[in-house]
Amino acid sequence: MQASHPTKNTVFTAAVIVAALGYFVDIYDLILFSIVRVESLKTLGITAPAEVTNQGLFLINMQMGGMLLGGILWGILGDKKGRLSVLFGSILLYSLANIANGFVTTIDQYAWLRLIAGIGLAGELGAGITLVSESLPKEKRGYGTMIVATIGVSGALLAYWVAKFGWRNAYFVGGGLGLLLLLLRVSVLESGMFQQVQAQTGVSRGNFLSLFTNATRLGKYLRILLIGVPLWFVVGILVTLAPEFGRELGITGEVTAGLAVFWCYFGLVFGDFLSGALSQVWHSRNKALLVFLGFCAAMVATYLIMLRGATPTQFYTVCFVLGISVGFWALFVTVAAEQFGTNLRATVATTAPNFARGAVVGLVPAFKYLSEQWGFLTGALALGGITLVLAVWAVRTLPETYGKDLDYVEE
């Protein structure tokens, strides 16, 4: 009996470490395109500013579209085949796609590989958070997911520095890191909760459509999706298009997407740690989410209204604080995992963040339309306001999940 406790602690630790490192590589690859967008497109012959913007948005949509497809695929597999098979299968797919991405010579090749990479990138976070949530004691799982997020989002910082050695090399490094991570597979065990449900007959697992056949489940699921959209409005619109916003705001020096992403994700490291810790200290996921959504609203307004004629240093400082304000990403995924039973948990925890990320596919044309009607800055302000109001409503109407027992199934 005495030997069982160290073994259990080792299992917990291995699950958290592998999920965190997997998310680290996931974020590295996910954000890399935003960092190398301009340089890579110029290498492929796209040099006109308007075309760089348009082709960049097209490639972002391809990547995010892949994540929408991958979210459904990996989510279903996570509940049918297991959390580990998704965790490592997704890492393998996006690693190979990113290595291939380093060899592209045309926009079409770039687009298809962004789609494939997006499918791969869709699986890691949901599977990792589900595995950690089901492996840790219910009073401590918030700390586990906090560690996963804090380590994971720092992958964007590495992407920025590696990109300095060339965008093709940056893709090679990302793919290589993912393949190295697969070596850690032997140290991680499958979720005990999943294995118990797997052994039961008559329990439907990974039935994605069942989310839409019950009004209560559907309502919870849609509200969860709304919580994650503001983050991807900030990252996918405000930060990815930082050079364009810099010109509109009259920033006194050059603004690069790479530095904007770097500072935003540097802020996210602190935000994810702080939001996760507060949810544990306050014993409330919802209270922490509401505080951060209010903080995000204030920073979006600061970015779009208060930075006219600012210096690049001031601009990047706001990007950093904006990153802190949207550092509720892992808390959002944790809430998604905690809202549903074991037979649907991976499906929800994997599809929810990817549908939220994939919301960029809808946010981009919405932003284009609003900016044409009201102007670049006012259009962004209106769109950000809509996403934040809906997210606040969603949090206020969702059940609290701190300390919830997760050992149950959805009927």
Coordinates of C-alpha atoms in Angstrom, one line a residue:
M1 CA 0.0 0.0 0.0
Q2 CA 2.8 2.4 0.8
A3 CA 4.3 2.1 -2.7
S4 CA 1.0 3.1 -4.3
H5 CA 1.2 6.7 -3.4
P6 CA 4.5 7.5 -5.1
T7 CA 3.3 5.6 -8.1
K8 CA 0.1 7.6 -8.2
N9 CA 1.9 10.9 -7.8
T10 CA 4.3 9.9 -10.6
V11 CA 1.3 9.2 -12.9
F12 CA -0.2 12.6 -12.0
T13 CA 3.1 14.4 -12.7
A14 CA 3.7 12.6 -16.0
A15 CA 0.2 13.5 -17.3
V16 CA 0.7 17.2 -16.4
I17 CA 4.3 17.4 -17.9
V18 CA 3.4 15.7 -21.1
A19 CA 0.2 17.7 -21.6
A20 CA 2.1 20.9 -20.8
L21 CA 4.9 20.1 -23.3
G22 CA 2.4 19.0 -25.9
Y23 CA 0.6 22.3 -25.5
F24 CA 3.9 24.1 -25.7
V25 CA 4.7 22.6 -29.1
D26 CA 1.0 23.1 -30.1
I27 CA 1.1 26.8 -29.4
Y28 CA 4.5 27.2 -31.1
D29 CA 3.1 25.8 -34.3
L30 CA -0.3 27.5 -34.0
I31 CA 1.2 30.9 -33.6
L32 CA 4.2 30.5 -35.9
F33 CA 2.3 31.5 -39.0
S34 CA 1.2 34.8 -37.4
I35 CA 4.8 35.6 -36.7
V36 CA 6.3 34.6 -40.1
R37 CA 3.2 35.6 -42.2
V38 CA 4.8 38.7 -43.9
E39 CA 8.3 37.2 -44.4
S40 CA 7.0 33.9 -45.8
L41 CA 4.6 35.5 -48.2
K42 CA 7.2 37.9 -49.5
T43 CA 9.5 34.9 -50.1
L44 CA 6.7 33.3 -52.2
G45 CA 6.4 36.5 -54.3
I46 CA 3.5 38.2 -52.4
T47 CA 4.8 41.8 -51.7
A48 CA 1.9 44.3 -52.1
P49 CA 0.6 45.3 -48.7
A50 CA -3.0 44.6 -49.6
E51 CA -2.2 41.1 -51.0
V52 CA -0.1 40.3 -47.9
T53 CA -3.1 41.0 -45.8
N54 CA -5.6 39.2 -48.0
Q55 CA -3.4 36.1 -48.5
G56 CA -2.5 36.1 -44.9
L57 CA -6.2 36.0 -43.9
F58 CA -6.8 33.3 -46.4
L59 CA -4.1 31.1 -44.9
I60 CA -5.3 31.8 -41.4
N61 CA -8.8 30.7 -42.5
M62 CA -7.3 27.5 -43.9
Q63 CA -5.5 26.7 -40.7
M64 CA -8.6 27.5 -38.6
G65 CA -10.8 25.6 -40.9
G66 CA -8.6 22.6 -40.3
M67 CA -9.0 23.1 -36.6
L68 CA -12.8 23.0 -36.9
L69 CA -12.6 19.7 -38.7
G70 CA -9.9 18.3 -36.4
G71 CA -11.8 19.4 -33.3
I72 CA -14.7 17.1 -34.2
L73 CA -12.5 14.2 -35.4
W74 CA -10.1 14.2 -32.4
G75 CA -12.9 14.9 -29.9
I76 CA -14.9 11.9 -31.0
L77 CA -11.8 9.7 -31.1
G78 CA -10.8 10.9 -27.6
D79 CA -14.0 9.5 -26.1
K80 CA -14.1 6.3 -28.3
K81 CA -10.4 5.3 -28.4
G82 CA -8.9 7.2 -25.4
R83 CA -7.2 10.4 -24.4
L84 CA -3.7 9.2 -25.1
S85 CA -4.3 8.1 -28.7
V86 CA -5.5 11.6 -29.5
L87 CA -2.8 13.3 -27.5
F88 CA 0.0 11.6 -29.5
G89 CA -1.8 11.1 -32.8
S90 CA -2.5 14.8 -33.1
I91 CA 1.1 15.7 -32.2
L92 CA 2.4 13.3 -34.9
L93 CA 0.1 14.8 -37.6
Y94 CA 0.9 18.5 -37.0
S95 CA 4.6 17.8 -36.6
L96 CA 4.8 16.1 -40.0
A97 CA 2.7 18.9 -41.6
N98 CA 5.0 21.6 -40.2
I99 CA 8.1 19.9 -41.4
A100 CA 6.6 19.7 -44.9
N101 CA 5.5 23.4 -44.5
G102 CA 9.2 24.4 -44.5
F103 CA 9.5 23.2 -48.1
V104 CA 6.5 25.0 -49.7
T105 CA 7.1 27.0 -52.9
T106 CA 3.5 28.1 -53.7
I107 CA 0.5 29.6 -51.9
D108 CA -1.6 26.5 -52.7
Q109 CA 0.9 24.2 -51.0
Y110 CA 1.1 26.6 -48.1
A111 CA -2.7 26.6 -47.8
W112 CA -3.2 22.8 -47.9
L113 CA -0.4 22.2 -45.3
R114 CA -1.9 24.9 -43.1
L115 CA -5.2 23.0 -43.3
I116 CA -3.5 19.6 -42.4
A117 CA -1.5 21.2 -39.7
G118 CA -4.7 22.8 -38.3
I119 CA -6.4 19.4 -38.2
G120 CA -3.4 18.1 -36.2
L121 CA -3.2 21.1 -33.9
A122 CA -6.9 20.6 -33.0
G123 CA -6.4 17.5 -30.8
E124 CA -3.7 18.2 -28.3
L125 CA -5.1 20.7 -25.9
G126 CA -8.5 19.1 -25.4
A127 CA -7.0 15.6 -24.9
G128 CA -4.4 17.0 -22.5
I129 CA -6.8 19.0 -20.4
T130 CA -9.2 16.0 -20.2
L131 CA -6.4 13.6 -19.2
V132 CA -5.2 16.0 -16.5
S133 CA -8.7 16.8 -15.2
E134 CA -9.5 13.1 -14.9
S135 CA -6.1 12.2 -13.3
L136 CA -5.9 14.8 -10.6
P137 CA -7.9 15.1 -7.4
K138 CA -10.9 17.4 -7.9
E139 CA -9.7 20.0 -5.5
K140 CA -6.3 20.3 -7.3
R141 CA -7.1 19.8 -11.0
G142 CA -7.3 23.6 -11.5
Y143 CA -3.6 23.8 -10.6
G144 CA -2.8 21.0 -13.1
T145 CA -4.5 22.8 -16.0
M146 CA -2.9 26.1 -14.8
I147 CA 0.5 24.5 -15.2
V148 CA -0.4 23.1 -18.6
A149 CA -1.5 26.5 -19.8
T150 CA 1.3 28.5 -18.3
I151 CA 4.0 26.3 -19.8
G152 CA 2.1 25.8 -23.0
V153 CA 1.5 29.4 -24.1
S154 CA 5.2 30.2 -23.6
G155 CA 5.7 28.1 -26.8
A156 CA 4.8 31.3 -28.7
L157 CA 7.8 33.0 -27.2
L158 CA 10.1 30.3 -28.5
A159 CA 8.5 30.6 -31.9
Y160 CA 9.3 34.3 -32.1
W161 CA 13.0 33.7 -31.3
V162 CA 13.4 30.7 -33.6
A163 CA 11.7 32.6 -36.5
K164 CA 14.7 35.0 -36.4
F165 CA 16.7 32.2 -38.1
G166 CA 14.3 32.0 -41.0
W167 CA 10.7 31.0 -41.4
R168 CA 11.5 27.7 -43.1
N169 CA 13.8 26.7 -40.3
A170 CA 11.2 27.7 -37.7
Y171 CA 8.7 25.2 -39.3
F172 CA 11.4 22.5 -39.2
V173 CA 12.1 23.2 -35.6
G174 CA 8.4 23.0 -34.6
G175 CA 8.0 19.7 -36.4
G176 CA 11.1 18.3 -34.8
L177 CA 10.0 19.3 -31.3
G178 CA 6.8 17.5 -31.8
L179 CA 8.5 14.3 -32.9
L180 CA 10.8 14.4 -29.9
L181 CA 7.8 14.8 -27.6
L182 CA 6.4 11.5 -28.9
L183 CA 9.3 9.7 -27.1
L184 CA 7.6 10.6 -23.8
R185 CA 4.5 8.5 -24.6
V186 CA 5.8 5.5 -22.6
S187 CA 5.7 7.5 -19.3
V188 CA 1.9 8.4 -19.5
L189 CA -1.0 6.2 -18.5
E190 CA -4.6 6.4 -19.8
S191 CA -7.3 8.1 -17.7
G192 CA -8.8 5.7 -15.2
M193 CA -12.2 7.3 -15.6
F194 CA -12.1 6.6 -19.3
Q195 CA -11.0 3.0 -18.8
Q196 CA -14.0 2.4 -16.5
V197 CA -16.5 3.8 -19.0
Q198 CA -14.8 1.9 -21.8
A199 CA -15.4 -1.3 -20.0
Q200 CA -19.1 -0.6 -19.6
T201 CA -21.5 -1.9 -22.2
G202 CA -24.4 0.2 -23.3
V203 CA -22.7 3.5 -22.7
S204 CA -22.5 5.7 -25.9
R205 CA -19.1 7.4 -26.1
G206 CA -18.1 10.3 -28.3
N207 CA -21.5 10.8 -29.8
F208 CA -21.0 14.4 -31.0
L209 CA -24.6 14.7 -32.3
S210 CA -25.9 14.0 -28.8
L211 CA -24.8 17.5 -27.9
F212 CA -27.5 18.8 -30.2
T213 CA -30.4 16.4 -29.2
N214 CA -30.8 17.6 -25.6
A215 CA -31.7 21.2 -24.9
T216 CA -29.8 21.4 -21.6
R217 CA -26.6 19.9 -23.1
L218 CA -26.8 22.1 -26.2
G219 CA -27.3 25.2 -24.1
K220 CA -24.3 24.5 -22.0
Y221 CA -22.2 23.7 -25.0
L222 CA -23.1 26.9 -27.0
R223 CA -22.4 29.0 -23.9
I224 CA -19.0 27.4 -23.5
L225 CA -18.1 28.2 -27.1
L226 CA -19.0 31.9 -26.6
I227 CA -16.6 32.2 -23.6
G228 CA -13.6 31.4 -25.8
V229 CA -14.4 33.7 -28.7
P230 CA -13.0 37.0 -27.2
L231 CA -9.5 35.5 -27.0
W232 CA -9.4 34.7 -30.6
F233 CA -10.8 38.0 -31.6
V234 CA -7.8 39.5 -29.7
V235 CA -5.2 37.1 -31.2
G236 CA -6.7 36.5 -34.6
I237 CA -7.7 40.1 -35.4
L238 CA -6.1 42.7 -33.1
V239 CA -2.7 41.0 -32.7
T240 CA -2.3 39.1 -36.0
L241 CA -3.1 42.3 -37.9
A242 CA -1.0 44.5 -35.6
P243 CA 0.9 46.2 -38.6
E244 CA -2.4 47.2 -40.1
F245 CA -3.7 48.5 -36.8
G246 CA -0.4 50.3 -36.2
R247 CA -0.8 52.2 -39.5
E248 CA -4.5 53.1 -38.6
L249 CA -3.5 54.3 -35.2
G250 CA -0.6 56.4 -36.5
I251 CA 2.0 54.6 -34.4
T252 CA 5.2 56.6 -34.7
G253 CA 7.4 53.7 -35.7
E254 CA 7.2 50.3 -37.4
V255 CA 5.0 47.7 -35.8
T256 CA 5.6 44.0 -36.6
A257 CA 3.2 41.1 -36.2
G258 CA 6.0 39.0 -34.7
L259 CA 6.7 41.3 -31.8
A260 CA 3.0 41.9 -31.2
V261 CA 2.4 38.2 -31.0
F262 CA 5.5 37.8 -28.7
W263 CA 4.3 40.4 -26.2
C264 CA 0.7 39.2 -26.3
Y265 CA 1.7 35.6 -25.5
F266 CA 4.2 36.7 -23.0
G267 CA 1.3 38.4 -21.2
L268 CA -0.8 35.2 -21.7
V269 CA 1.8 33.3 -19.6
F270 CA 1.0 35.5 -16.6
G271 CA -2.7 35.6 -17.4
D272 CA -3.1 31.9 -17.5
F273 CA -1.3 31.4 -14.3
L274 CA -3.2 34.2 -12.6
S275 CA -6.7 33.1 -13.8
G276 CA -6.1 29.5 -12.8
A277 CA -4.8 30.4 -9.4
L278 CA -7.7 32.8 -8.7
S279 CA -10.2 30.1 -9.7
Q280 CA -8.6 27.8 -7.1
V281 CA -8.3 30.5 -4.3
W282 CA -11.8 31.8 -4.9
H283 CA -13.2 28.2 -5.4
S284 CA -15.0 29.6 -8.4
R285 CA -14.3 29.2 -12.1
N286 CA -17.0 31.6 -13.1
K287 CA -15.9 34.5 -10.8
A288 CA -12.4 34.3 -12.3
L289 CA -13.7 34.3 -15.8
L290 CA -15.9 37.3 -15.2
V291 CA -13.0 39.3 -13.8
F292 CA -10.8 38.5 -16.8
L293 CA -13.6 39.3 -19.3
G294 CA -14.0 42.7 -17.7
F295 CA -10.2 43.2 -17.8
C296 CA -10.2 42.2 -21.5
A297 CA -12.9 44.7 -22.4
A298 CA -10.9 47.5 -20.8
M299 CA -7.8 46.5 -22.7
V300 CA -9.5 46.2 -26.1
A301 CA -10.8 49.7 -25.6
T302 CA -7.4 50.9 -24.7
Y303 CA -5.8 49.3 -27.8
L304 CA -8.3 50.7 -30.2
I305 CA -9.0 54.1 -28.7
M306 CA -6.1 55.3 -26.5
L307 CA -3.1 54.4 -28.7
R308 CA -3.4 57.1 -31.4
G309 CA 0.0 58.5 -32.1
A310 CA 1.7 56.2 -29.6
T311 CA 5.2 54.9 -29.8
P312 CA 6.0 51.3 -30.8
T313 CA 7.1 50.7 -27.1
Q314 CA 3.7 51.9 -25.9
F315 CA 1.9 49.8 -28.5
Y316 CA 3.8 46.6 -27.5
T317 CA 3.2 47.3 -23.8
V318 CA -0.5 47.4 -24.4
C319 CA -0.2 44.1 -26.4
F320 CA 1.5 42.6 -23.3
V321 CA -1.3 43.7 -20.9
L322 CA -3.9 42.7 -23.5
G323 CA -2.3 39.2 -23.4
I324 CA -2.7 39.1 -19.6
S325 CA -6.3 40.0 -20.0
V326 CA -7.1 37.1 -22.3
G327 CA -5.2 34.6 -20.1
F328 CA -8.2 32.6 -19.3
W329 CA -7.8 30.1 -22.1
A330 CA -7.0 27.0 -20.1
L331 CA -9.6 28.0 -17.5
F332 CA -12.1 28.1 -20.3
V333 CA -11.1 24.6 -21.5
T334 CA -11.1 23.3 -17.9
V335 CA -14.7 24.6 -17.5
A336 CA -15.6 22.8 -20.8
A337 CA -14.2 19.5 -19.5
E338 CA -15.9 19.9 -16.1
Q339 CA -19.4 20.6 -17.6
F340 CA -19.9 17.1 -19.2
G341 CA -19.7 13.4 -18.3
T342 CA -16.8 11.1 -19.1
N343 CA -18.4 9.6 -22.2
L344 CA -18.6 13.1 -23.8
R345 CA -15.8 15.0 -22.0
A346 CA -13.0 14.7 -24.6
T347 CA -15.5 15.5 -27.3
V348 CA -16.5 18.8 -25.6
A349 CA -13.0 19.7 -24.3
T350 CA -11.5 19.2 -27.8
T351 CA -14.3 20.6 -30.0
A352 CA -14.9 23.7 -27.8
P353 CA -11.5 25.3 -28.0
N354 CA -11.2 24.5 -31.7
F355 CA -14.7 25.9 -32.5
A356 CA -13.6 29.0 -30.5
R357 CA -10.3 29.2 -32.4
G358 CA -12.2 28.5 -35.6
A359 CA -14.5 31.4 -34.9
V360 CA -11.8 33.4 -36.6
V361 CA -13.2 32.0 -39.8
G362 CA -16.4 34.0 -39.0
L363 CA -14.7 36.9 -37.3
V364 CA -12.6 37.8 -40.3
P365 CA -15.5 38.4 -42.8
A366 CA -17.5 40.1 -40.0
F367 CA -14.5 42.4 -39.3
K368 CA -14.1 43.1 -43.0
Y369 CA -17.8 44.0 -43.3
L370 CA -17.9 46.2 -40.2
S371 CA -14.6 47.9 -41.1
E372 CA -16.0 48.8 -44.5
Q373 CA -19.1 50.2 -43.0
W374 CA -17.7 52.0 -40.0
G375 CA -13.9 52.1 -40.5
F376 CA -11.1 49.9 -39.4
L377 CA -10.9 50.9 -35.7
T378 CA -14.7 51.4 -35.1
G379 CA -15.5 48.1 -36.8
A380 CA -13.0 46.2 -34.6
L381 CA -14.4 47.9 -31.5
A382 CA -18.0 46.9 -32.4
L383 CA -17.0 43.3 -33.1
G384 CA -14.9 43.0 -29.9
G385 CA -17.8 44.5 -27.9
I386 CA -20.3 41.9 -29.3
T387 CA -18.0 39.0 -28.5
L388 CA -17.3 40.2 -24.9
V389 CA -21.0 40.8 -24.1
L390 CA -22.0 37.4 -25.3
A391 CA -19.1 35.8 -23.3
V392 CA -20.2 37.6 -20.1
W393 CA -23.7 36.4 -20.6
A394 CA -22.5 32.8 -21.1
V395 CA -20.4 32.7 -17.9
R396 CA -23.2 34.2 -15.8
T397 CA -25.7 31.5 -17.0
L398 CA -23.4 28.4 -16.7
P399 CA -23.3 26.2 -13.6
E400 CA -20.2 26.6 -11.4
T401 CA -17.9 23.6 -11.7
Y402 CA -15.1 24.1 -9.1
G403 CA -14.7 20.9 -7.1
K404 CA -17.3 19.0 -9.2
D405 CA -17.0 15.2 -9.2
L406 CA -16.3 14.2 -12.8
D407 CA -16.8 10.4 -12.4
Y408 CA -20.2 10.2 -14.2
V409 CA -21.6 9.7 -17.7
E410 CA -24.1 11.6 -19.8
E411 CA -27.3 9.6 -20.3

